[in-house]
Amino acid sequence: MTGKFITIEGSEGVGKSSNIAFIEDYLRAAGKQVLLTREPGGTVLGEAIRTLLLDADNRSMCSDTELLLMFAARAQHLDEVIRPALEAGKWVICDRFTDATYAYQGGGRGIAESRIAILEQWVQNDLQPDLTLLLDMPVAAGLERASKRSTPDRFEQEKLVFFERVREAYLARAKKYAARFRVINAEPALVQVEAQIRNILDTMLESELQLES
Ligand code: TMP
């Protein structure tokens, strides 16, 4: 594979959308072919699965169903979109990926990490992101921002403690997989968050240039 796989993670209200738009523009300006996609979703089937997962009326969905649907959408996404794009040399920016499963279904819902790892291996084999940007801020502040948006979906209806567990699980993964994770302080004004991201992307672009020369 010749492209790069960048994933963006974080709990609710951390400003993923604005920062993803910034990353996309920055990489395009650096001459990269960029493919922007998201999880759950990114394909016709995956988006249908996303609708099921986010529908607040699906109150009876059990944690294992939620976990398996996440990976069903991911299998399709990898097969139809992510792997072909990476093979074509594109820079794939994915709004959430498997770290979100460890954070939400693992940390949030309490599913054992070892069970998630089985599905991860099944669906991804050895594919891992080259870079994961974790946008991090205190949960209450994020939820406050998120609450200003539209009607809460099935996840957004969860309580503060759920998102505290999500954040803890994300931070634990960032520590465990320090080589690919970068934790961004998402609390300050957007320009300051962008400056942190720009530094990280510049380092990645420079190391690419060194490899090419
Ligand atoms: P979004 O609001 O960032 O588009 O993400 C949709 C929701 O799906 C969000 O609340 C997090 C959740 N999610 C999981 O619970 N597990 C996963 O593996 C992924 C990709 C998302």
mmCIF file of C-alpha atoms and ligand atoms in Angstrom:
data_model
loop_
_atom_site.group_PDB
_atom_site.id
_atom_site.type_symbol
_atom_site.label_atom_id
_atom_site.label_comp_id
_atom_site.label_asym_id
_atom_site.label_seq_id
_atom_site.Cartn_x
_atom_site.Cartn_y
_atom_site.Cartn_z
ATOM 1 C CA MET A 1 0.000 0.000 0.000
ATOM 2 C CA THR A 2 1.334 3.398 -0.913
ATOM 3 C CA GLY A 3 -1.259 5.825 0.483
ATOM 4 C CA LYS A 4 -1.624 7.004 4.057
ATOM 5 C CA PHE A 5 -4.424 6.176 6.440
ATOM 6 C CA ILE A 6 -5.322 8.932 8.918
ATOM 7 C CA THR A 7 -8.111 8.512 11.451
ATOM 8 C CA ILE A 8 -9.715 11.226 13.554
ATOM 9 C CA GLU A 9 -11.177 10.332 16.929
ATOM 10 C CA GLY A 10 -12.719 11.934 19.972
ATOM 11 C CA SER A 11 -15.805 12.027 22.147
ATOM 12 C CA GLU A 12 -18.887 14.136 21.418
ATOM 13 C CA GLY A 13 -18.513 17.869 20.737
ATOM 14 C CA VAL A 14 -14.707 17.972 20.370
ATOM 15 C CA GLY A 15 -14.907 19.712 16.981
ATOM 16 C CA LYS A 16 -14.141 16.820 14.637
ATOM 17 C CA SER A 17 -16.000 18.261 11.625
ATOM 18 C CA SER A 18 -14.211 21.636 11.499
ATOM 19 C CA ASN A 19 -10.835 20.029 12.063
ATOM 20 C CA ILE A 20 -11.402 17.354 9.447
ATOM 21 C CA ALA A 21 -12.227 20.064 6.892
ATOM 22 C CA PHE A 22 -8.960 21.772 7.836
ATOM 23 C CA ILE A 23 -6.947 18.544 7.455
ATOM 24 C CA GLU A 24 -8.529 17.833 4.073
ATOM 25 C CA ASP A 25 -7.706 21.330 2.758
ATOM 26 C CA TYR A 26 -4.188 21.224 4.170
ATOM 27 C CA LEU A 27 -3.310 17.897 2.565
ATOM 28 C CA ARG A 28 -4.864 18.863 -0.775
ATOM 29 C CA ALA A 29 -2.816 22.078 -0.726
ATOM 30 C CA ALA A 30 0.269 19.893 -0.136
ATOM 31 C CA GLY A 31 -0.574 18.094 -3.397
ATOM 32 C CA LYS A 32 -2.016 14.897 -1.942
ATOM 33 C CA GLN A 33 -4.954 13.026 -3.417
ATOM 34 C CA VAL A 34 -7.348 12.922 -0.492
ATOM 35 C CA LEU A 35 -10.326 10.708 0.190
ATOM 36 C CA LEU A 36 -12.556 11.758 3.045
ATOM 37 C CA THR A 37 -14.835 9.163 4.567
ATOM 38 C CA ARG A 38 -16.499 8.228 7.859
ATOM 39 C CA GLU A 39 -17.548 5.420 10.164
ATOM 40 C CA PRO A 40 -19.973 3.970 10.698
ATOM 41 C CA GLY A 41 -20.770 4.582 7.027
ATOM 42 C CA GLY A 42 -18.735 5.451 3.949
ATOM 43 C CA THR A 43 -20.607 3.056 1.626
ATOM 44 C CA VAL A 44 -24.274 2.660 0.696
ATOM 45 C CA LEU A 45 -24.560 -0.418 2.912
ATOM 46 C CA GLY A 46 -22.529 1.184 5.686
ATOM 47 C CA GLU A 47 -24.708 4.292 5.711
ATOM 48 C CA ALA A 48 -27.809 2.064 6.006
ATOM 49 C CA ILE A 49 -26.161 0.345 8.980
ATOM 50 C CA ARG A 50 -25.303 3.785 10.419
ATOM 51 C CA THR A 51 -28.990 4.742 10.297
ATOM 52 C CA LEU A 52 -29.847 1.636 12.327
ATOM 53 C CA LEU A 53 -27.079 2.337 14.843
ATOM 54 C CA LEU A 54 -27.889 6.004 15.421
ATOM 55 C CA ASP A 55 -31.688 5.747 15.413
ATOM 56 C CA ALA A 56 -32.752 6.766 18.922
ATOM 57 C CA ASP A 57 -35.882 4.604 18.549
ATOM 58 C CA ASN A 58 -33.746 1.434 18.483
ATOM 59 C CA ARG A 59 -33.702 1.308 22.268
ATOM 60 C CA SER A 60 -33.646 -2.488 22.433
ATOM 61 C CA MET A 61 -30.356 -2.874 20.509
ATOM 62 C CA CYS A 62 -28.026 -4.972 22.680
ATOM 63 C CA SER A 63 -24.305 -4.209 22.955
ATOM 64 C CA ASP A 64 -23.210 -7.223 20.886
ATOM 65 C CA THR A 65 -25.546 -6.252 18.039
ATOM 66 C CA GLU A 66 -24.111 -2.742 18.162
ATOM 67 C CA LEU A 67 -20.557 -4.110 18.080
ATOM 68 C CA LEU A 68 -21.237 -6.503 15.205
ATOM 69 C CA LEU A 69 -23.009 -3.825 13.154
ATOM 70 C CA MET A 70 -19.988 -1.520 13.594
ATOM 71 C CA PHE A 71 -17.728 -4.231 12.215
ATOM 72 C CA ALA A 72 -20.173 -5.196 9.455
ATOM 73 C CA ALA A 73 -20.126 -1.594 8.226
ATOM 74 C CA ARG A 74 -16.322 -1.554 8.594
ATOM 75 C CA ALA A 75 -15.815 -4.752 6.577
ATOM 76 C CA GLN A 76 -17.759 -3.231 3.687
ATOM 77 C CA HIS A 77 -15.960 0.094 4.039
ATOM 78 C CA LEU A 78 -12.513 -1.528 3.967
ATOM 79 C CA ASP A 79 -13.385 -3.702 0.977
ATOM 80 C CA GLU A 80 -15.173 -1.100 -1.108
ATOM 81 C CA VAL A 81 -13.440 2.168 -0.204
ATOM 82 C CA ILE A 82 -10.439 2.194 2.153
ATOM 83 C CA ARG A 83 -8.195 -0.568 0.778
ATOM 84 C CA PRO A 84 -8.721 0.396 -2.901
ATOM 85 C CA ALA A 85 -7.989 4.059 -2.111
ATOM 86 C CA LEU A 86 -4.791 3.214 -0.206
ATOM 87 C CA GLU A 87 -3.693 0.908 -3.017
ATOM 88 C CA ALA A 88 -4.244 3.801 -5.442
ATOM 89 C CA GLY A 89 -1.888 5.952 -3.327
ATOM 90 C CA LYS A 90 -4.556 8.183 -1.814
ATOM 91 C CA TRP A 91 -4.447 9.777 1.610
ATOM 92 C CA VAL A 92 -7.547 8.446 3.354
ATOM 93 C CA ILE A 93 -8.964 10.605 6.136
ATOM 94 C CA CYS A 94 -11.485 8.617 8.126
ATOM 95 C CA ASP A 95 -13.806 10.276 10.631
ATOM 96 C CA ARG A 96 -13.582 7.538 13.325
ATOM 97 C CA PHE A 97 -12.385 3.965 12.954
ATOM 98 C CA THR A 98 -11.701 0.982 15.220
ATOM 99 C CA ASP A 99 -10.371 3.045 18.131
ATOM 100 C CA ALA A 100 -13.954 4.354 18.403
ATOM 101 C CA THR A 101 -15.140 0.776 18.853
ATOM 102 C CA TYR A 102 -12.667 0.216 21.695
ATOM 103 C CA ALA A 103 -13.739 3.543 23.240
ATOM 104 C CA TYR A 104 -17.536 3.325 22.822
ATOM 105 C CA GLN A 105 -18.349 -0.398 22.747
ATOM 106 C CA GLY A 106 -15.355 -1.273 24.953
ATOM 107 C CA GLY A 107 -15.089 1.633 27.408
ATOM 108 C CA GLY A 108 -18.656 2.902 27.099
ATOM 109 C CA ARG A 109 -20.627 -0.358 26.924
ATOM 110 C CA GLY A 110 -18.148 -2.533 28.796
ATOM 111 C CA ILE A 111 -17.454 -5.166 26.107
ATOM 112 C CA ALA A 112 -14.134 -6.931 26.750
ATOM 113 C CA GLU A 113 -11.204 -5.662 24.698
ATOM 114 C CA SER A 114 -10.269 -9.237 23.802
ATOM 115 C CA ARG A 115 -13.621 -9.766 22.049
ATOM 116 C CA ILE A 116 -13.244 -6.569 20.034
ATOM 117 C CA ALA A 117 -9.704 -7.627 19.113
ATOM 118 C CA ILE A 118 -11.028 -10.851 17.541
ATOM 119 C CA LEU A 119 -13.295 -8.874 15.210
ATOM 120 C CA GLU A 120 -10.570 -6.330 14.502
ATOM 121 C CA GLN A 121 -8.206 -9.096 13.383
ATOM 122 C CA TRP A 122 -10.949 -10.775 11.339
ATOM 123 C CA VAL A 123 -11.967 -7.638 9.458
ATOM 124 C CA GLN A 124 -8.703 -5.700 9.219
ATOM 125 C CA ASN A 125 -5.955 -8.342 9.301
ATOM 126 C CA ASP A 126 -2.880 -6.188 9.855
ATOM 127 C CA LEU A 127 -4.242 -2.905 8.557
ATOM 128 C CA GLN A 128 -3.871 -0.084 11.096
ATOM 129 C CA PRO A 129 -3.987 3.697 10.655
ATOM 130 C CA ASP A 130 -0.644 5.401 9.961
ATOM 131 C CA LEU A 131 -1.746 8.281 12.157
ATOM 132 C CA THR A 132 -4.605 8.715 14.634
ATOM 133 C CA LEU A 133 -5.462 12.205 15.837
ATOM 134 C CA LEU A 134 -7.341 12.114 19.115
ATOM 135 C CA LEU A 135 -9.165 15.380 19.777
ATOM 136 C CA ASP A 136 -9.427 15.541 23.528
ATOM 137 C CA MET A 137 -11.196 17.834 25.973
ATOM 138 C CA PRO A 138 -13.102 17.496 29.257
ATOM 139 C CA VAL A 139 -16.340 15.590 28.659
ATOM 140 C CA ALA A 140 -18.712 18.169 30.143
ATOM 141 C CA ALA A 141 -17.397 20.920 27.850
ATOM 142 C CA GLY A 142 -17.768 18.658 24.787
ATOM 143 C CA LEU A 143 -21.308 17.663 25.693
ATOM 144 C CA GLU A 144 -22.191 21.313 26.207
ATOM 145 C CA ARG A 145 -21.036 22.064 22.645
ATOM 146 C CA ALA A 146 -22.781 18.968 21.235
ATOM 147 C CA SER A 147 -26.067 19.807 22.963
ATOM 148 C CA LYS A 148 -26.381 22.922 20.789
ATOM 149 C CA ARG A 149 -26.810 20.699 17.724
ATOM 150 C CA SER A 150 -29.877 18.790 16.434
ATOM 151 C CA THR A 151 -31.900 16.114 18.244
ATOM 152 C CA PRO A 152 -29.590 13.686 20.065
ATOM 153 C CA ASP A 153 -28.987 10.309 18.363
ATOM 154 C CA ARG A 154 -28.843 6.947 20.194
ATOM 155 C CA PHE A 155 -25.274 7.567 21.419
ATOM 156 C CA GLU A 156 -25.710 11.243 22.234
ATOM 157 C CA GLN A 157 -28.539 10.283 24.611
ATOM 158 C CA GLU A 158 -26.049 8.520 26.892
ATOM 159 C CA LYS A 159 -25.118 10.068 30.226
ATOM 160 C CA LEU A 160 -21.963 11.892 31.242
ATOM 161 C CA VAL A 161 -20.426 8.779 32.905
ATOM 162 C CA PHE A 162 -20.666 6.892 29.608
ATOM 163 C CA PHE A 163 -18.631 9.594 27.846
ATOM 164 C CA GLU A 164 -16.169 9.712 30.743
ATOM 165 C CA ARG A 165 -15.495 6.005 30.123
ATOM 166 C CA VAL A 166 -15.222 6.694 26.362
ATOM 167 C CA ARG A 167 -12.639 9.408 26.975
ATOM 168 C CA GLU A 168 -10.643 7.249 29.406
ATOM 169 C CA ALA A 169 -10.579 4.376 26.911
ATOM 170 C CA TYR A 170 -9.386 6.689 24.128
ATOM 171 C CA LEU A 171 -6.612 8.121 26.312
ATOM 172 C CA ALA A 172 -5.557 4.633 27.404
ATOM 173 C CA ARG A 173 -5.248 3.588 23.746
ATOM 174 C CA ALA A 174 -3.295 6.741 22.914
ATOM 175 C CA LYS A 175 -0.806 5.747 25.606
ATOM 176 C CA LYS A 176 -0.651 2.104 24.534
ATOM 177 C CA TYR A 177 -0.231 2.883 20.824
ATOM 178 C CA ALA A 178 1.843 6.035 21.221
ATOM 179 C CA ALA A 179 3.636 5.539 17.891
ATOM 180 C CA ARG A 180 0.538 6.207 15.798
ATOM 181 C CA PHE A 181 -1.541 8.360 18.180
ATOM 182 C CA ARG A 182 -1.244 12.111 18.665
ATOM 183 C CA VAL A 183 -3.427 13.675 21.345
ATOM 184 C CA ILE A 184 -4.656 17.157 20.470
ATOM 185 C CA ASN A 185 -5.915 19.548 23.118
ATOM 186 C CA ALA A 186 -9.277 20.422 21.539
ATOM 187 C CA GLU A 187 -10.321 22.931 24.201
ATOM 188 C CA PRO A 188 -8.768 26.192 22.934
ATOM 189 C CA ALA A 189 -9.990 28.270 19.978
ATOM 190 C CA LEU A 190 -10.054 26.564 16.576
ATOM 191 C CA VAL A 191 -6.929 28.364 15.266
ATOM 192 C CA GLN A 192 -4.903 26.994 18.155
ATOM 193 C CA VAL A 193 -6.205 23.481 17.579
ATOM 194 C CA GLU A 194 -5.377 23.830 13.890
ATOM 195 C CA ALA A 195 -1.827 24.905 14.753
ATOM 196 C CA GLN A 196 -1.293 21.672 16.702
ATOM 197 C CA ILE A 197 -2.656 19.628 13.799
ATOM 198 C CA ARG A 198 -0.561 21.520 11.236
ATOM 199 C CA ASN A 199 2.653 20.651 13.144
ATOM 200 C CA ILE A 200 1.787 16.968 13.122
ATOM 201 C CA LEU A 201 0.862 16.936 9.424
ATOM 202 C CA ASP A 202 4.044 18.837 8.527
ATOM 203 C CA THR A 203 6.133 16.194 10.279
ATOM 204 C CA MET A 204 4.311 13.467 8.364
ATOM 205 C CA LEU A 205 4.694 15.268 5.025
ATOM 206 C CA GLU A 206 8.402 15.886 5.688
ATOM 207 C CA SER A 207 9.102 12.251 6.514
ATOM 208 C CA GLU A 208 7.311 11.299 3.269
ATOM 209 C CA LEU A 209 9.571 13.645 1.320
ATOM 210 C CA GLN A 210 12.670 12.142 2.959
ATOM 211 C CA LEU A 211 11.529 8.648 2.029
ATOM 212 C CA GLU A 212 10.943 9.702 -1.576
ATOM 213 C CA SER A 213 14.350 11.402 -1.952
HETATM 214 P P1 TMP B 1 -20.249 10.657 14.625
HETATM 215 O O1 TMP B 1 -21.301 11.347 15.416
HETATM 216 O O2 TMP B 1 -18.883 11.073 14.983
HETATM 217 O O3 TMP B 1 -20.484 10.645 13.152
HETATM 218 O O4 TMP B 1 -20.268 9.104 15.069
HETATM 219 C C1 TMP B 1 -21.420 8.397 15.201
HETATM 220 C C2 TMP B 1 -21.515 7.733 16.536
HETATM 221 O O5 TMP B 1 -21.073 6.381 16.419
HETATM 222 C C3 TMP B 1 -20.701 8.381 17.652
HETATM 223 O O6 TMP B 1 -21.554 8.614 18.744
HETATM 224 C C4 TMP B 1 -19.691 7.321 18.014
HETATM 225 C C5 TMP B 1 -20.308 6.032 17.540
HETATM 226 N N1 TMP B 1 -19.358 4.982 17.145
HETATM 227 C C6 TMP B 1 -19.224 3.870 17.957
HETATM 228 O O7 TMP B 1 -19.883 3.766 18.986
HETATM 229 N N2 TMP B 1 -18.352 2.892 17.583
HETATM 230 C C7 TMP B 1 -17.620 2.939 16.429
HETATM 231 O O8 TMP B 1 -16.853 2.019 16.122
HETATM 232 C C8 TMP B 1 -17.774 4.110 15.589
HETATM 233 C C9 TMP B 1 -17.001 4.185 14.310
HETATM 234 C C10 TMP B 1 -18.650 5.097 15.986
#
